[in-house]
Amino acid sequence: MRIARSVLLIAIVTTLLVAALPNPPRAHAESRAVADTHASRWTEQQAADWHARQPWFVGSNYIPSYAINELEMWQADTFDPKRIDQELGWAESIGLNAMRVFLHDLLWQQDAAGFQKRIDTFLSIAAKHHIKILFVLFDSCWDPNPQLGPQRAPRPGVHNSGWVQSPGAKALEDPSQYPRLEAYVKGVVGAFAKDDRILGWDVWNEPDNTNDGNYPDPKNKVEIVAKLLPQVFDWARSAHPSQPLTSGLWKDQWAPLEKLTGVPRTQVELSDIISFHNYDKPESFESRVTSLVPYHRPLICTEYMARSNGSTFQGTLPIAKKYNVAAFNWGLVNGKTQTDLPWDSWQHPYTDHLPPIWFHDIFRTNGTPYSADEVNFIRTITGRGTAK
């Protein structure tokens, strides 16, 4: 009886002592593991706090003039820091302070260390010009069969004739490749998770885009992407980036949330900040913005400006500034992507004549602006750049 009481007393004291420890090692490790596994979407307050620290971002979707696609931009044999430095200098001169830039999973698979080093070099060049970068991890647009190595020449008279999807159709349809895609997302986001040169991570561009029959996408592409997109958000978030995650709404209805299903609903529910595309007239742009305001998240228009479609700098940027919406037009420098040509060039290539006005892009390859009025307007509305 006496022995039993002693044992009981010792047990009670030991329990009290352990409970009094500030962080028992095992419990701390377990809570840390849970946190690592279940990183969560930013709260509205976290998103608002982030937004309050940012300037008004006005930028472009950037691909160097020498590159027909993401692979040619980044591969070791064609990566050209000198040309990038020159082109981002032109951007800085007209008041642009951000660029949206596409990465590719095959580059990480080919040479993760080399790709990471080139990304770092690119970020240093951008920082030199006071430009922050919104990186795009995956993209469902255009050619679904990307291949490393030398890229084909542009198709004469055709808009964006060599852009490639990431992941390609084969990887998208093959779950055995998903661990490789996961390693890419976790690797690249993890490498730059605390880098203040990065504005944010656009995890998937137009995920459910089936390219209007221009390419033979998988028949069940939308179904595949709808299941994979939440995983991609989880992969990126598990790296605990200090920058926000997003994926841009681009078609159909965007609000209210209860009427959304599939990919658009995932984009809204998992994005830290809400991004969207709009290539239409100013009244359409403003209508889209006001439909998104009730989500109480910072807004970024990650694609706009198609002159012949009624989307212009002079029409869109005043509305974006009114609502404090960041805005990225498509195209900085005209080059091998040929995005001065309109979308309908896929059906009717402009081989005999050029359209009367450029569709996208700001600069010619020699650095002269397509429109002096446009660049002066950008300088004026941003209050930045070099006076001309």
Tab-separated table of N, CA and C in Angstrom, residues 278-387:
chain	number	residue	atom	x	y	z
A	278	ASN	N	-8.567	40.298	-68.650
A	278	ASN	CA	-9.630	41.010	-69.356
A	278	ASN	C	-9.042	41.742	-70.557
A	279	TYR	N	-9.438	41.303	-71.738
A	279	TYR	CA	-8.970	41.915	-72.981
A	279	TYR	C	-10.084	42.706	-73.680
A	280	ASP	N	-11.038	43.184	-72.899
A	280	ASP	CA	-12.196	43.857	-73.472
A	280	ASP	C	-12.178	45.359	-73.195
A	281	LYS	N	-13.242	46.025	-73.610
A	281	LYS	CA	-13.354	47.473	-73.495
A	281	LYS	C	-13.427	47.910	-72.027
A	282	PRO	N	-13.182	49.201	-71.764
A	282	PRO	CA	-13.117	49.681	-70.374
A	282	PRO	C	-14.343	49.345	-69.538
A	283	GLU	N	-15.547	49.440	-70.125
A	283	GLU	CA	-16.740	49.162	-69.330
A	283	GLU	C	-16.794	47.701	-68.886
A	284	SER	N	-16.303	46.794	-69.732
A	284	SER	CA	-16.235	45.384	-69.352
A	284	SER	C	-15.209	45.180	-68.247
A	285	PHE	N	-14.069	45.845	-68.379
A	285	PHE	CA	-13.032	45.742	-67.361
A	285	PHE	C	-13.556	46.204	-66.003
A	286	GLU	N	-14.215	47.331	-65.975
A	286	GLU	CA	-14.726	47.845	-64.702
A	286	GLU	C	-15.799	46.934	-64.122
A	287	SER	N	-16.630	46.366	-64.988
A	287	SER	CA	-17.654	45.446	-64.515
A	287	SER	C	-17.030	44.211	-63.873
A	288	ARG	N	-15.978	43.717	-64.472
A	288	ARG	CA	-15.284	42.562	-63.902
A	288	ARG	C	-14.675	42.907	-62.548
A	289	VAL	N	-14.059	44.060	-62.462
A	289	VAL	CA	-13.445	44.483	-61.205
A	289	VAL	C	-14.480	44.580	-60.098
A	290	THR	N	-15.586	45.248	-60.378
A	290	THR	CA	-16.602	45.432	-59.334
A	290	THR	C	-17.239	44.104	-58.912
A	291	SER	N	-17.260	43.138	-59.833
A	291	SER	CA	-17.800	41.827	-59.463
A	291	SER	C	-16.880	41.091	-58.496
A	292	LEU	N	-15.587	41.436	-58.510
A	292	LEU	CA	-14.613	40.761	-57.656
A	292	LEU	C	-14.380	41.466	-56.319
A	293	VAL	N	-14.732	42.732	-56.245
A	293	VAL	CA	-14.520	43.496	-55.008
A	293	VAL	C	-15.136	42.818	-53.783
A	294	PRO	N	-16.329	42.199	-53.879
A	294	PRO	CA	-16.916	41.559	-52.687
A	294	PRO	C	-16.100	40.409	-52.104
A	295	TYR	N	-15.108	39.921	-52.809
A	295	TYR	CA	-14.260	38.867	-52.241
A	295	TYR	C	-13.293	39.417	-51.188
A	296	HIS	N	-13.157	40.746	-51.128
A	296	HIS	CA	-12.323	41.389	-50.105
A	296	HIS	C	-10.875	40.903	-50.161
A	297	ARG	N	-10.368	40.818	-51.368
A	297	ARG	CA	-8.972	40.428	-51.596
A	297	ARG	C	-8.319	41.432	-52.535
A	298	PRO	N	-7.003	41.645	-52.432
A	298	PRO	CA	-6.322	42.463	-53.434
A	298	PRO	C	-6.544	41.880	-54.820
A	299	LEU	N	-6.631	42.744	-55.824
A	299	LEU	CA	-6.914	42.317	-57.186
A	299	LEU	C	-5.741	42.627	-58.105
A	300	ILE	N	-5.454	41.663	-58.999
A	300	ILE	CA	-4.428	41.851	-60.027
A	300	ILE	C	-4.991	41.412	-61.368
A	301	CYS	N	-4.973	42.316	-62.338
A	301	CYS	CA	-5.293	41.918	-63.709
A	301	CYS	C	-3.989	41.464	-64.350
A	302	THR	N	-3.834	40.162	-64.509
A	302	THR	CA	-2.555	39.629	-64.993
A	302	THR	C	-2.454	39.581	-66.519
A	303	GLU	N	-3.552	39.891	-67.212
A	303	GLU	CA	-3.477	40.036	-68.671
A	303	GLU	C	-4.540	41.019	-69.139
A	304	TYR	N	-4.115	41.997	-69.944
A	304	TYR	CA	-5.031	42.922	-70.616
A	304	TYR	C	-4.270	43.564	-71.779
A	305	MET	N	-4.923	44.439	-72.533
A	305	MET	CA	-4.373	45.234	-73.623
A	305	MET	C	-4.299	44.459	-74.935
A	306	ALA	N	-5.371	44.614	-75.691
A	306	ALA	CA	-5.461	44.094	-77.064
A	306	ALA	C	-6.123	45.205	-77.871
A	307	ARG	N	-5.311	45.993	-78.528
A	307	ARG	CA	-5.770	47.268	-79.085
A	307	ARG	C	-7.003	47.130	-79.975
A	308	SER	N	-6.957	46.213	-80.927
A	308	SER	CA	-8.079	46.091	-81.862
A	308	SER	C	-9.312	45.476	-81.224
A	309	ASN	N	-9.171	44.985	-79.990
A	309	ASN	CA	-10.310	44.440	-79.254
A	309	ASN	C	-10.912	45.472	-78.302
A	310	GLY	N	-10.369	46.681	-78.308
A	310	GLY	CA	-10.889	47.741	-77.456
A	310	GLY	C	-10.243	47.829	-76.090
A	311	SER	N	-9.224	47.010	-75.849
A	311	SER	CA	-8.515	47.025	-74.572
A	311	SER	C	-7.212	47.798	-74.762
A	312	THR	N	-7.116	48.959	-74.105
A	312	THR	CA	-5.956	49.838	-74.303
A	312	THR	C	-5.421	50.313	-72.954
A	313	PHE	N	-4.226	50.886	-72.977
A	313	PHE	CA	-3.666	51.477	-71.757
A	313	PHE	C	-4.531	52.643	-71.288
A	314	GLN	N	-4.895	53.505	-72.225
A	314	GLN	CA	-5.660	54.698	-71.864
A	314	GLN	C	-7.050	54.354	-71.332
A	315	GLY	N	-7.611	53.227	-71.782
A	315	GLY	CA	-8.931	52.834	-71.316
A	315	GLY	C	-8.909	52.059	-70.013
A	316	THR	N	-7.910	51.203	-69.836
A	316	THR	CA	-7.887	50.289	-68.686
A	316	THR	C	-7.188	50.855	-67.463
A	317	LEU	N	-6.038	51.490	-67.640
A	317	LEU	CA	-5.246	51.888	-66.480
A	317	LEU	C	-5.933	52.895	-65.557
A	318	PRO	N	-6.692	53.869	-66.062
A	318	PRO	CA	-7.383	54.759	-65.117
A	318	PRO	C	-8.363	54.019	-64.204
A	319	ILE	N	-9.027	52.996	-64.742
A	319	ILE	CA	-9.953	52.206	-63.916
A	319	ILE	C	-9.170	51.367	-62.916
A	320	ALA	N	-8.072	50.760	-63.365
A	320	ALA	CA	-7.232	49.975	-62.460
A	320	ALA	C	-6.706	50.835	-61.319
A	321	LYS	N	-6.305	52.056	-61.644
A	321	LYS	CA	-5.798	52.959	-60.602
A	321	LYS	C	-6.908	53.349	-59.643
A	322	LYS	N	-8.100	53.594	-60.156
A	322	LYS	CA	-9.256	53.969	-59.322
A	322	LYS	C	-9.532	52.919	-58.257
A	323	TYR	N	-9.437	51.645	-58.630
A	323	TYR	CA	-9.743	50.555	-57.704
A	323	TYR	C	-8.487	49.931	-57.085
A	324	ASN	N	-7.324	50.518	-57.340
A	324	ASN	CA	-6.043	49.994	-56.845
A	324	ASN	C	-5.835	48.542	-57.273
A	325	VAL	N	-6.057	48.293	-58.556
A	325	VAL	CA	-5.856	46.973	-59.156
A	325	VAL	C	-4.529	46.969	-59.903
A	326	ALA	N	-3.647	46.064	-59.562
A	326	ALA	CA	-2.403	45.918	-60.325
A	326	ALA	C	-2.746	45.457	-61.736
A	327	ALA	N	-1.925	45.849	-62.721
A	327	ALA	CA	-2.274	45.555	-64.116
A	327	ALA	C	-1.040	45.197	-64.931
A	328	PHE	N	-1.123	44.050	-65.611
A	328	PHE	CA	-0.041	43.557	-66.460
A	328	PHE	C	-0.561	43.412	-67.897
A	329	ASN	N	-0.100	44.253	-68.794
A	329	ASN	CA	-0.503	44.081	-70.197
A	329	ASN	C	0.258	42.917	-70.818
A	330	TRP	N	-0.261	42.400	-71.936
A	330	TRP	CA	0.498	41.350	-72.609
A	330	TRP	C	1.534	41.985	-73.542
A	331	GLY	N	2.767	41.634	-73.289
A	331	GLY	CA	3.845	41.946	-74.211
A	331	GLY	C	4.597	43.219	-73.935
A	332	LEU	N	5.911	43.102	-73.713
A	332	LEU	CA	6.763	44.279	-73.551
A	332	LEU	C	7.454	44.623	-74.864
A	333	VAL	N	8.211	43.655	-75.404
A	333	VAL	CA	8.965	43.904	-76.631
A	333	VAL	C	8.522	42.921	-77.713
A	334	ASN	N	8.201	43.437	-78.877
A	334	ASN	CA	7.816	42.587	-79.995
A	334	ASN	C	9.009	41.741	-80.438
A	335	GLY	N	8.756	40.462	-80.716
A	335	GLY	CA	9.845	39.592	-81.116
A	335	GLY	C	9.337	38.299	-81.702
A	336	LYS	N	9.968	37.184	-81.326
A	336	LYS	CA	9.666	35.893	-81.943
A	336	LYS	C	8.280	35.352	-81.581
A	337	THR	N	7.650	35.894	-80.547
A	337	THR	CA	6.293	35.452	-80.238
A	337	THR	C	5.276	36.041	-81.213
A	338	GLN	N	5.634	37.141	-81.875
A	338	GLN	CA	4.766	37.763	-82.891
A	338	GLN	C	3.392	38.128	-82.334
A	339	THR	N	3.382	38.627	-81.097
A	339	THR	CA	2.085	38.968	-80.500
A	339	THR	C	1.621	40.371	-80.878
A	340	ASP	N	2.291	40.996	-81.825
A	340	ASP	CA	1.708	42.189	-82.450
A	340	ASP	C	0.565	41.784	-83.376
A	341	LEU	N	0.524	40.495	-83.730
A	341	LEU	CA	-0.538	39.967	-84.585
A	341	LEU	C	-1.704	39.494	-83.721
A	342	PRO	N	-2.950	39.604	-84.207
A	342	PRO	CA	-4.111	39.238	-83.405
A	342	PRO	C	-4.332	37.739	-83.334
A	343	TRP	N	-5.243	37.330	-82.453
A	343	TRP	CA	-5.556	35.913	-82.268
A	343	TRP	C	-6.069	35.267	-83.561
A	344	ASP	N	-6.795	36.013	-84.363
A	344	ASP	CA	-7.382	35.393	-85.561
A	344	ASP	C	-6.344	35.004	-86.607
A	345	SER	N	-5.086	35.337	-86.356
A	345	SER	CA	-4.029	34.914	-87.279
A	345	SER	C	-3.867	33.397	-87.282
A	346	TRP	N	-4.395	32.719	-86.245
A	346	TRP	CA	-4.360	31.255	-86.237
A	346	TRP	C	-5.230	30.688	-87.352
A	347	GLN	N	-6.316	31.387	-87.651
A	347	GLN	CA	-7.179	30.940	-88.740
A	347	GLN	C	-6.790	31.574	-90.076
A	348	HIS	N	-6.230	32.784	-90.015
A	348	HIS	CA	-5.883	33.520	-91.228
A	348	HIS	C	-4.526	34.201	-91.030
A	349	PRO	N	-3.429	33.474	-91.230
A	349	PRO	CA	-2.097	34.049	-91.024
A	349	PRO	C	-1.886	35.325	-91.845
A	350	TYR	N	-1.222	36.291	-91.209
A	350	TYR	CA	-0.945	37.567	-91.867
A	350	TYR	C	0.380	37.471	-92.620
A	351	THR	N	0.338	36.770	-93.732
A	351	THR	CA	1.549	36.580	-94.531
A	351	THR	C	1.651	37.561	-95.689
A	352	ASP	N	0.527	38.089	-96.150
A	352	ASP	CA	0.529	39.027	-97.274
A	352	ASP	C	0.541	40.477	-96.825
A	353	HIS	N	-0.030	40.742	-95.674
A	353	HIS	CA	-0.089	42.105	-95.162
A	353	HIS	C	-0.165	42.070	-93.646
A	354	LEU	N	0.228	43.166	-93.010
A	354	LEU	CA	0.133	43.277	-91.567
A	354	LEU	C	-1.144	44.013	-91.191
A	355	PRO	N	-1.711	43.693	-90.021
A	355	PRO	CA	-2.906	44.421	-89.589
A	355	PRO	C	-2.575	45.899	-89.382
A	356	PRO	N	-3.564	46.779	-89.463
A	356	PRO	CA	-3.294	48.215	-89.385
A	356	PRO	C	-2.743	48.678	-88.045
A	357	ILE	N	-3.085	47.967	-86.938
A	357	ILE	CA	-2.528	48.321	-85.631
A	357	ILE	C	-2.006	47.066	-84.945
A	358	TRP	N	-1.034	47.270	-84.066
A	358	TRP	CA	-0.521	46.154	-83.280
A	358	TRP	C	-1.595	45.657	-82.309
A	359	PHE	N	-1.576	44.341	-82.071
A	359	PHE	CA	-2.494	43.743	-81.102
A	359	PHE	C	-1.937	43.917	-79.687
A	360	HIS	N	-0.744	43.341	-79.410
A	360	HIS	CA	-0.069	43.468	-78.122
A	360	HIS	C	1.272	44.197	-78.313
A	361	ASP	N	2.049	44.250	-77.201
A	361	ASP	CA	3.428	44.736	-77.160
A	361	ASP	C	3.534	46.263	-77.124
A	362	ILE	N	4.657	46.719	-76.522
A	362	ILE	CA	4.900	48.150	-76.338
A	362	ILE	C	6.060	48.647	-77.201
A	363	PHE	N	7.167	47.863	-77.220
A	363	PHE	CA	8.380	48.309	-77.899
A	363	PHE	C	8.691	47.476	-79.141
A	364	ARG	N	9.314	48.111	-80.100
A	364	ARG	CA	9.944	47.396	-81.207
A	364	ARG	C	11.258	46.810	-80.706
A	365	THR	N	11.873	45.926	-81.490
A	365	THR	CA	13.094	45.250	-81.025
A	365	THR	C	14.272	46.203	-80.845
A	366	ASN	N	14.205	47.393	-81.453
A	366	ASN	CA	15.289	48.359	-81.272
A	366	ASN	C	15.042	49.315	-80.117
A	367	GLY	N	13.947	49.109	-79.396
A	367	GLY	CA	13.673	49.909	-78.212
A	367	GLY	C	12.794	51.119	-78.444
A	368	THR	N	12.433	51.404	-79.677
A	368	THR	CA	11.521	52.515	-79.921
A	368	THR	C	10.093	52.055	-79.629
A	369	PRO	N	9.281	52.913	-79.029
A	369	PRO	CA	7.912	52.506	-78.702
A	369	PRO	C	7.028	52.429	-79.931
A	370	TYR	N	6.092	51.500	-79.905
A	370	TYR	CA	5.089	51.431	-80.969
A	370	TYR	C	4.295	52.727	-81.009
A	371	SER	N	3.968	53.279	-79.835
A	371	SER	CA	3.195	54.514	-79.748
A	371	SER	C	3.793	55.422	-78.686
A	372	ALA	N	4.281	56.574	-79.097
A	372	ALA	CA	4.815	57.546	-78.142
A	372	ALA	C	3.725	58.024	-77.194
A	373	ASP	N	2.513	58.172	-77.692
A	373	ASP	CA	1.406	58.617	-76.842
A	373	ASP	C	1.148	57.616	-75.715
A	374	GLU	N	1.219	56.322	-76.046
A	374	GLU	CA	0.983	55.300	-75.025
A	374	GLU	C	2.026	55.355	-73.916
A	375	VAL	N	3.291	55.387	-74.280
A	375	VAL	CA	4.331	55.341	-73.248
A	375	VAL	C	4.342	56.624	-72.417
A	376	ASN	N	4.023	57.747	-73.047
A	376	ASN	CA	3.925	58.981	-72.265
A	376	ASN	C	2.744	58.923	-71.303
A	377	PHE	N	1.660	58.285	-71.740
A	377	PHE	CA	0.509	58.105	-70.856
A	377	PHE	C	0.877	57.218	-69.676
A	378	ILE	N	1.609	56.132	-69.925
A	378	ILE	CA	2.019	55.228	-68.841
A	378	ILE	C	2.900	55.969	-67.842
A	379	ARG	N	3.848	56.767	-68.349
A	379	ARG	CA	4.694	57.563	-67.446
A	379	ARG	C	3.854	58.504	-66.585
A	380	THR	N	2.876	59.127	-67.209
A	380	THR	CA	2.061	60.106	-66.495
A	380	THR	C	1.203	59.450	-65.424
A	381	ILE	N	0.514	58.362	-65.770
A	381	ILE	CA	-0.413	57.762	-64.812
A	381	ILE	C	0.310	57.041	-63.674
A	382	THR	N	1.528	56.539	-63.938
A	382	THR	CA	2.288	55.875	-62.866
A	382	THR	C	3.109	56.886	-62.062
A	383	GLY	N	3.399	58.043	-62.670
A	383	GLY	CA	4.250	59.015	-62.011
A	383	GLY	C	5.690	58.554	-61.914
A	384	ARG	N	6.050	57.645	-62.815
A	384	ARG	CA	7.407	57.090	-62.800
A	384	ARG	C	8.006	57.166	-64.203
A	385	GLY	N	9.230	56.713	-64.318
A	385	GLY	CA	9.875	56.662	-65.616
A	385	GLY	C	10.708	57.891	-65.884
A	386	THR	N	11.244	57.921	-67.091
A	386	THR	CA	12.123	59.013	-67.514
A	386	THR	C	11.368	59.922	-68.452
A	387	ALA	N	11.280	61.179	-68.157
A	387	ALA	CA	10.545	62.129	-69.009
A	387	ALA	C	11.186	62.213	-70.378
